[in-house]
């Protein structure tokens, strides 16, 4: 226990510092700090193969746990979900052994930066992408856990959401390793902290809520009612009201199910916007909008038939002319 | 690594420091550790608290250090998350310590998990995580009910219910007991007897009458007593030997 008890400060690394691995003898030259969290600090560094992200931390147990998760990620078949793991080692500084690991460096915008420069419908699209990845992760037997904007990045082009910090990733059936209150259904009294797909879906919904309310808010007495009212109060969120409420209340069994609902709502939204721009999405008027859409659709189909017919007629005319020549 | 799954015995002490009555809490924490009990400590600060708290904070750290546990200073607003984080980390650290001492038996005096190459370390850590998730837990919560804590008790109560949500999401089985110090008549008072779930807290806390003294040392002593009593009682019932529990943390 001697070596792990002092939660002793690992002194910060600075630009130009070189750390070299005790076991694998790889060297990394620090470029700058990328961010720092509960378990350690992430630096941008250059290694043999170019730019990488290096994470060091005082809590060696937490660091090893994260490495284990990243290793499992690389075992998930097909697409890479998290950043890929490059190296795991220790460096020695001032007689102290500091664990670190090296991962792929992902470059991109934070969720908030990205949304500042892009139109609102991107929020729904990013959520669809996130749900696609979640469904793969869940099928592999894991739950992300600490899902929040800080742990996500939008890379590209083409713009694609990626997760960068996998410290909270937990095997399904266990208790969530790490969470952030605002995104935690336990905090809102809307469920347990058991790792199951619906835990992530709750957090995914709260990411949308956070996009609409960047400064977040605290829980009042009745979390269930409060979140409902919050969603109704925001134009960005009312678009997805029924899906978000289902996600928050744990009604979705899988990420696919929620993703499919979201995709079809995004499709429909686009259509109704073209045909009935003045319509808003409240119950009764929503239905009449739907009818209008249908009518317009019929008219559009007739128009298409006429167009196609005349096109064929012209082709036929040409044919006749060419025959008579 | 084959290990018999036992029960983790942990104390969670919530205080604003500055004990002023009875035994030295740091000494009592060291004694607890000898019994295989880990002491984790949370020091609560108020947003704009005066300097004299510095003294209280040092006490918080030293109790945890000598009790083999984790300590964390926190403002009332972040209490819930800290309570569950400290408890879980404390459990992991205890298991980690036990595995280290097993390693030393196999590999020699100066070997710890950190001395293994990273690949092996990862495998050992999976065992640690596994045990943390599946082992049974007995947790005694000691709540400082001295005058200066009075305003914070509502938040403490909330955070303990939250803790119960976290721990009951684990696979392992949990038992909680809650003590306040000082109690109405004694230095320490049992508010909730052993129970698998902490949801009946509301009534428990109304029983507290905030007193003038802060007998932190005696409270830790009472927790040790409770654990050892419980153990010997159970041994009587089951005839279990449980010899491995002495000093090993389980």
XYZ file of C-alpha atoms in Angstrom:
575
model
C 0.000 0.000 0.000
C 2.980 2.274 0.363
C 3.086 3.456 -3.166
C -0.529 4.016 -3.965
C -1.778 5.807 -0.903
C -0.159 9.173 -1.441
C -2.562 10.692 -3.907
C 0.529 12.832 -4.293
C 0.500 15.517 -6.872
C 1.976 14.395 -10.130
C 3.598 17.567 -11.321
C 2.187 18.905 -14.546
C 4.056 18.347 -17.763
C 5.035 21.265 -19.927
C 5.581 21.863 -23.585
C 8.905 20.343 -24.600
C 9.049 17.824 -21.733
C 9.934 14.344 -22.854
C 8.567 11.298 -21.075
C 10.025 7.920 -21.808
C 8.404 4.597 -21.023
C 10.071 2.361 -18.483
C 8.849 -0.866 -20.050
C 8.479 -0.298 -23.774
C 11.093 2.469 -24.100
C 8.982 4.721 -26.293
C 9.488 8.476 -26.022
C 6.831 11.129 -26.223
C 7.461 14.837 -26.463
C 4.734 16.937 -24.866
C 3.198 19.639 -27.056
C 0.420 21.030 -24.855
C -2.306 20.130 -22.383
C -5.611 19.064 -23.933
C -7.680 18.765 -20.794
C -7.801 17.476 -17.299
C -10.396 15.464 -15.437
C -11.025 13.502 -12.278
C -8.504 10.775 -12.992
C -5.721 12.640 -14.742
C -4.538 14.994 -17.445
C -4.499 14.475 -21.197
C -1.686 15.982 -23.274
C -1.097 16.343 -26.962
C 2.312 14.854 -27.696
C 4.367 13.674 -30.598
C 5.615 10.118 -30.715
C 7.244 7.929 -33.324
C 4.188 7.769 -35.508
C 3.071 11.391 -35.233
C 0.665 13.196 -32.952
C -0.897 11.247 -30.104
C -2.868 11.908 -26.921
C -1.116 10.929 -23.688
C -3.026 10.519 -20.449
C -1.194 10.495 -17.124
C -2.653 10.454 -13.656
C -1.948 10.109 -9.983
C -4.639 7.480 -9.461
C -2.894 4.450 -10.915
C -5.881 2.172 -10.282
C -8.183 4.393 -12.279
C -5.661 4.658 -15.106
C -5.319 0.877 -15.326
C -9.097 0.470 -15.325
C -9.376 2.872 -18.242
C -6.709 1.008 -20.158
C -8.660 -2.183 -19.652
C -11.736 -0.553 -21.140
C -9.806 0.775 -24.115
C -8.419 -2.706 -24.719
C -11.931 -4.107 -24.736
C -12.887 -1.471 -27.271
C -10.234 -2.658 -29.641
C -11.755 -6.108 -29.301
C -15.166 -4.844 -30.385
C -15.521 -6.053 -33.937
C -15.858 -3.797 -36.905
C -15.835 -0.060 -36.420
C -13.591 1.566 -33.869
C -15.792 3.120 -31.219
C -13.422 4.921 -28.896
C -9.974 6.276 -29.595
C -7.619 3.383 -30.246
C -5.023 2.462 -27.646
C -1.403 2.771 -28.746
C 0.827 2.211 -25.723
C 0.689 1.666 -21.949
C 3.687 2.377 -19.753
C 5.157 4.201 -16.751
C 7.594 7.073 -16.652
C 9.781 7.893 -13.713
C 10.123 11.405 -12.430
C 11.776 12.445 -9.193
C 11.859 8.851 -7.944
C 8.119 8.514 -8.504
C 6.625 6.107 -11.005
C 3.757 7.618 -12.952
C 1.498 5.456 -15.127
C 0.381 6.717 -18.521
C -1.261 5.494 -21.671
C -1.183 6.693 -25.239
C -4.135 6.855 -27.577
C -5.014 8.076 -31.006
C -5.339 11.867 -31.125
C -8.760 12.925 -32.333
C -9.068 16.451 -33.624
C -12.401 18.189 -33.707
C -14.851 20.585 -32.130
C -16.606 20.258 -28.826
C -20.334 19.723 -29.143
C -21.090 23.295 -28.121
C -18.536 24.822 -30.504
C -19.925 22.744 -33.333
C -23.536 23.702 -32.649
C -22.588 27.368 -32.522
C -21.480 27.178 -36.151
C -24.152 24.849 -37.480
C -27.900 24.906 -37.874
C -30.274 23.379 -35.372
C -31.126 20.172 -37.229
C -27.539 19.021 -36.668
C -28.426 18.359 -33.027
C -30.798 15.587 -34.105
C -28.338 14.196 -36.620
C -25.503 14.035 -34.108
C -27.839 12.259 -31.732
C -28.631 9.693 -34.435
C -24.907 9.094 -34.940
C -24.405 8.749 -31.203
C -27.232 6.210 -30.976
C -25.698 4.207 -33.812
C -22.446 3.885 -31.867
C -24.247 3.193 -28.617
C -26.197 0.360 -30.141
C -22.932 -1.269 -31.251
C -21.378 -0.761 -27.843
C -24.418 -2.234 -26.111
C -24.417 -5.236 -28.384
C -20.799 -5.828 -27.391
C -21.949 -5.960 -23.753
C -20.930 -2.521 -22.527
C -22.585 0.681 -21.395
C -20.819 4.026 -21.839
C -21.826 5.401 -18.439
C -20.498 8.934 -18.242
C -22.085 10.237 -21.417
C -21.917 14.049 -21.620
C -20.751 16.783 -24.015
C -17.287 16.930 -22.385
C -16.664 13.327 -23.396
C -17.700 13.832 -27.010
C -16.058 15.433 -30.001
C -17.284 16.225 -33.516
C -14.589 15.232 -36.006
C -14.625 15.685 -39.741
C -15.516 16.615 -42.377
C -17.694 14.671 -42.887
C -18.940 15.645 -39.438
C -19.180 12.676 -37.165
C -19.582 12.436 -33.410
C -16.899 10.458 -31.545
C -16.364 9.743 -27.896
C -13.047 10.585 -26.367
C -13.132 9.638 -22.687
C -14.197 6.094 -21.974
C -13.445 6.143 -18.242
C -17.044 5.427 -17.258
C -17.598 2.479 -19.578
C -19.048 -0.414 -17.602
C -19.973 -3.997 -18.367
C -23.730 -4.483 -18.658
C -25.231 -5.693 -15.382
C -22.715 -3.972 -13.114
C -22.975 -0.612 -11.393
C -22.053 2.478 -13.401
C -18.413 3.333 -12.775
C -18.480 7.058 -13.284
C -21.239 9.534 -13.920
C -22.070 13.230 -13.905
C -25.154 14.232 -11.969
C -26.925 16.207 -14.659
C -26.745 13.225 -17.026
C -27.422 10.572 -14.392
C -30.903 9.126 -14.098
C -30.262 8.249 -10.446
C -29.841 11.938 -9.664
C -33.205 12.740 -11.285
C -34.864 9.815 -9.444
C -35.656 8.198 -12.775
C -33.870 4.910 -12.281
C -30.991 2.942 -10.826
C -27.287 3.144 -11.586
C -27.206 -0.346 -13.017
C -25.381 -0.498 -16.331
C -28.073 -1.215 -18.910
C -28.745 0.313 -22.338
C -31.520 2.556 -21.012
C -28.983 4.237 -18.710
C -27.077 5.572 -21.728
C -30.269 6.548 -23.527
C -31.240 8.739 -20.591
C -27.879 10.497 -20.761
C -28.162 10.879 -24.529
C -31.482 12.699 -24.039
C -29.926 14.904 -21.392
C -27.197 15.883 -23.847
C -29.962 17.320 -26.030
C -31.390 19.105 -23.009
C -27.934 20.456 -22.256
C -27.622 21.800 -25.811
C -30.822 23.746 -25.264
C -29.757 24.848 -21.767
C -25.970 25.186 -21.862
C -25.720 26.377 -18.273
C -27.714 23.335 -17.033
C -29.993 23.524 -13.974
C -30.531 21.809 -10.676
C -33.103 19.246 -9.696
C -36.199 20.456 -7.922
C -38.613 18.203 -6.028
C -40.120 16.151 -8.838
C -37.459 15.383 -11.436
C -39.865 13.619 -13.783
C -42.240 16.574 -14.031
C -39.446 19.137 -14.106
C -37.755 17.592 -17.137
C -41.087 17.380 -18.957
C -41.698 21.080 -18.415
C -38.169 21.954 -19.452
C -38.603 20.093 -22.745
C -41.904 21.837 -23.421
C -40.316 25.207 -22.801
C -37.617 24.902 -25.454
C -38.294 25.164 -29.198
C -35.263 22.980 -29.947
C -36.539 20.226 -27.662
C -40.270 20.285 -28.457
C -39.383 18.971 -31.920
C -38.263 15.744 -30.290
C -40.592 15.857 -27.291
C -42.099 12.380 -27.487
C -38.767 10.700 -28.205
C -36.937 12.545 -25.442
C -39.621 11.758 -22.880
C -39.581 8.095 -23.829
C -35.800 8.059 -23.462
C -35.832 9.906 -20.150
C -38.527 7.687 -18.686
C -36.690 4.503 -19.671
C -39.296 3.375 -22.220
C -36.777 2.418 -24.891
C -35.293 -1.056 -24.642
C -32.509 -0.451 -27.110
C -30.574 2.322 -28.826
C -31.807 1.107 -32.220
C -35.403 1.580 -31.205
C -34.777 5.173 -30.191
C -32.616 5.778 -33.244
C -35.359 4.566 -35.591
C -37.916 6.853 -33.973
C -35.533 9.759 -34.245
C -34.680 9.077 -37.890
C -38.328 8.918 -38.912
C -39.095 12.078 -36.978
C -36.202 13.857 -38.721
C -37.518 12.683 -42.110
C -41.045 13.820 -41.413
C -39.939 17.122 -40.015
C -38.125 18.013 -43.217
C -41.202 17.238 -45.323
C -43.735 19.113 -43.244
C -41.442 22.113 -43.153
C -41.508 22.408 -46.951
C -45.235 22.010 -47.343
C -46.553 23.733 -44.261
C -43.997 26.163 -42.951
C -46.460 27.998 -40.726
C -47.527 24.896 -38.831
C -46.264 24.292 -35.344
C -46.164 20.905 -33.671
C -48.998 20.950 -31.204
C -51.479 18.086 -31.109
C -54.531 19.048 -33.226
C -52.897 21.387 -35.703
C -50.169 18.785 -36.110
C -52.728 16.347 -37.452
C -54.191 18.800 -39.931
C -50.678 19.542 -41.082
C -50.301 15.875 -41.709
C -53.396 15.838 -43.910
C -52.143 18.777 -45.883
C -48.902 16.993 -46.419
C -50.812 14.031 -47.815
C -52.821 16.236 -50.170
C -49.688 17.946 -51.372
C -48.112 14.591 -51.857
C -51.006 13.478 -54.087
C -50.760 16.614 -56.161
C -47.036 16.161 -56.503
C -47.544 12.614 -57.698
C -50.016 13.720 -60.372
C -47.578 16.337 -61.539
C -44.847 13.729 -61.748
C -47.080 11.412 -63.809
C -47.873 14.190 -66.267
C -44.208 15.072 -66.553
C -43.196 11.487 -67.122
C -45.957 11.069 -69.720
C -44.932 14.100 -71.717
C -41.313 13.038 -71.573
C -42.202 9.634 -73.046
C -44.335 11.333 -75.670
C -41.423 13.514 -76.781
C -39.100 10.527 -76.940
C -41.724 8.717 -79.026
C -41.945 11.739 -81.349
C -38.206 11.709 -81.860
C -38.413 8.016 -82.576
C -41.080 8.568 -85.182
C -39.101 11.387 -86.789
C -35.939 9.281 -86.923
C -37.939 6.443 -88.515
C -39.383 8.650 -91.261
C -36.005 10.193 -92.143
C -5.534 -15.346 -8.754
C -7.905 -17.338 -6.600
C -9.536 -15.400 -3.851
C -12.242 -16.239 -1.436
C -14.988 -13.666 -1.605
C -15.546 -12.217 1.818
C -17.213 -9.089 3.069
C -15.761 -5.608 2.813
C -16.020 -3.640 6.046
C -15.957 0.090 5.536
C -16.712 3.161 7.609
C -17.864 6.380 6.014
C -17.272 9.325 8.325
C -18.980 12.588 7.426
C -17.769 15.533 9.477
C -16.662 19.139 9.330
C -13.559 18.239 11.304
C -12.439 19.675 14.634
C -13.067 16.788 17.002
C -12.798 17.919 20.595
C -13.816 15.071 22.821
C -12.542 11.623 23.809
C -9.924 9.501 22.082
C -7.761 10.766 19.244
C -9.683 9.918 16.029
C -6.447 9.313 14.117
C -5.387 6.695 16.655
C -8.822 5.087 16.522
C -8.587 4.967 12.717
C -5.265 3.154 12.995
C -6.887 0.696 15.383
C -9.752 0.146 12.959
C -7.307 -0.665 10.216
C -5.769 -3.345 12.409
C -9.229 -4.898 12.538
C -9.435 -4.921 8.765
C -11.852 -2.015 8.712
C -11.260 0.850 6.282
C -12.105 4.413 7.320
C -13.133 6.811 4.552
C -13.704 10.435 5.466
C -15.626 13.274 3.891
C -15.011 16.770 5.199
C -17.847 19.176 4.518
C -17.130 22.849 3.996
C -19.513 25.719 3.659
C -19.138 27.983 0.646
C -17.462 30.830 2.496
C -16.043 29.121 5.523
C -13.435 30.786 7.724
C -9.792 29.855 7.988
C -10.082 27.864 11.168
C -11.394 25.081 8.990
C -7.878 24.453 7.791
C -7.277 22.618 11.035
C -10.390 20.522 10.583
C -9.344 19.595 7.076
C -5.976 18.281 8.167
C -7.765 16.038 10.617
C -9.950 14.675 7.813
C -6.926 13.688 5.738
C -5.030 12.175 8.634
C -7.925 10.006 9.785
C -8.308 8.551 6.291
C -4.581 8.035 5.900
C -4.265 6.108 9.124
C -7.550 4.296 8.481
C -6.333 3.075 5.089
C -9.118 4.869 3.255
C -9.904 7.801 1.013
C -10.617 11.364 2.063
C -12.206 14.220 0.226
C -13.044 17.773 1.183
C -16.212 19.011 -0.411
C -18.686 21.856 -0.470
C -22.219 20.955 0.517
C -23.488 21.279 -3.055
C -21.300 18.450 -4.401
C -21.886 16.112 -1.498
C -23.931 13.380 -3.188
C -21.464 12.582 -5.895
C -18.530 12.756 -3.513
C -20.116 10.388 -1.022
C -20.552 7.652 -3.603
C -17.167 8.293 -5.240
C -15.296 8.140 -1.930
C -17.101 4.989 -0.832
C -16.420 3.173 -4.075
C -12.808 4.294 -4.217
C -12.346 3.270 -0.615
C -13.635 -0.200 -1.426
C -11.316 -0.485 -4.431
C -8.369 0.696 -2.384
C -9.081 -1.900 0.303
C -9.199 -4.726 -2.246
C -6.116 -3.328 -3.918
C -4.320 -3.417 -0.569
C -5.298 -7.010 0.072
C -4.133 -8.084 -3.352
C -0.870 -6.257 -2.808
C -0.220 -8.164 0.378
C -0.993 -11.421 -1.423
C 1.433 -10.436 -4.151
C 4.087 -9.769 -1.565
C 3.620 -13.248 -0.174
C 4.163 -14.699 -3.623
C 6.758 -12.365 -5.097
C 8.588 -10.961 -2.102
C 8.513 -7.966 0.166
C 8.731 -5.031 -2.183
C 6.275 -6.154 -4.853
C 3.094 -4.218 -5.446
C 0.705 -4.063 -8.349
C 2.621 -1.035 -9.607
C 5.787 -3.110 -9.958
C 4.174 -5.438 -12.472
C 4.492 -4.701 -16.170
C 1.438 -2.818 -17.528
C -0.064 -5.874 -19.230
C -0.101 -7.978 -16.049
C -1.256 -5.000 -14.065
C -4.318 -4.753 -16.257
C -5.249 -8.332 -15.510
C -4.864 -7.816 -11.775
C -6.946 -4.668 -11.990
C -9.749 -6.613 -13.628
C -9.773 -8.856 -10.597
C -9.902 -5.798 -8.340
C -12.800 -4.314 -10.307
C -14.542 -7.657 -10.275
C -14.316 -8.011 -6.519
C -15.410 -4.403 -5.976
C -18.544 -5.155 -7.949
C -19.407 -8.538 -6.487
C -18.189 -8.579 -2.873
C -20.646 -8.050 -0.073
C -20.340 -4.795 1.789
C -20.961 -3.791 5.358
C -20.917 -0.037 5.693
C -21.165 1.945 8.908
C -21.926 5.605 8.339
C -20.852 8.002 11.082
C -22.491 11.398 10.854
C -21.116 14.326 12.787
C -24.136 15.963 14.443
C -22.308 18.664 16.356
C -23.798 22.157 16.330
C -21.849 23.374 13.285
C -23.260 20.544 11.163
C -26.906 21.264 11.855
C -27.622 23.162 8.655
C -25.896 20.542 6.511
C -27.823 17.526 7.744
C -30.554 17.792 5.105
C -27.920 17.563 2.366
C -26.192 14.695 4.150
C -29.465 12.817 4.253
C -30.020 13.319 0.534
C -26.522 12.177 -0.309
C -26.928 8.983 1.712
C -30.092 8.033 -0.130
C -28.142 8.663 -3.308
C -25.338 6.437 -2.038
C -27.833 3.680 -1.459
C -28.939 3.954 -5.115
C -25.335 3.554 -6.245
C -24.410 0.674 -4.001
C -27.622 -1.209 -4.594
C -26.872 -1.098 -8.321
C -23.913 -3.375 -7.595
C -24.088 -7.139 -7.889
C -22.839 -7.697 -4.316
C -25.047 -7.522 -1.247
C -25.075 -4.463 1.050
C -25.767 -3.807 4.703
C -25.844 -0.310 6.130
C -25.907 1.035 9.670
C -26.060 4.689 10.614
C -24.678 6.337 13.741
C -24.700 9.977 14.791
C -22.253 11.572 17.185
C -22.848 13.036 19.677
C -26.076 11.189 20.447
C -28.843 12.249 22.762
C -27.544 10.372 25.769
C -24.280 8.815 24.663
C -21.302 9.944 22.672
C -22.562 7.843 19.767
C -26.124 6.891 18.961
C -27.393 4.207 16.599
C -29.967 5.853 14.323
C -30.551 3.020 11.873
C -29.745 -0.595 12.609
C -28.377 -2.865 9.881
C -30.542 -2.651 6.791
C -30.021 -3.440 3.099
C -31.498 -0.147 1.900
C -31.262 3.429 3.089
C -34.609 4.929 2.332
C -36.063 5.409 5.767
C -33.679 8.211 6.613
C -36.147 11.012 7.025
C -37.255 9.950 10.450
C -33.780 8.992 11.575
C -32.426 12.478 11.209
C -35.191 14.154 13.141
C -33.986 12.181 16.152
C -30.671 14.002 16.074
C -30.242 16.820 18.531
C -27.158 18.722 17.588
C -24.892 18.848 20.604
C -21.880 20.922 21.558
C -19.112 18.343 21.545
C -17.573 16.486 18.588
C -16.511 13.026 19.782
C -15.061 11.721 16.481
C -12.623 9.318 18.135
C -15.254 7.615 20.284
C -17.501 7.315 17.223
C -14.843 5.397 15.285
C -14.320 3.225 18.334
C -18.039 2.489 18.443
C -17.938 1.459 14.789
C -15.092 -0.985 15.454
C -17.082 -2.376 18.354
C -20.177 -2.804 16.205
C -18.255 -4.669 13.514
C -16.518 -7.025 15.915
C -19.727 -7.721 17.814
C -21.548 -8.472 14.623
C -18.802 -10.755 13.462
C -18.696 -12.765 16.662
C -22.468 -12.992 16.731
C -22.525 -14.344 13.235
C -19.776 -16.802 14.054
C -21.939 -18.105 16.861
C -24.810 -18.634 14.480
C -23.000 -20.089 11.489
C -19.978 -21.581 13.217
C -17.919 -19.872 10.550
C -14.230 -19.538 11.195
C -13.618 -16.404 9.145
C -10.008 -16.363 10.214
C -8.890 -14.720 6.998
C -10.789 -11.617 7.888
C -8.405 -10.538 10.617
C -6.194 -7.757 9.385
C -6.701 -8.665 5.776
C -9.556 -6.320 5.127
C -12.128 -9.028 4.550
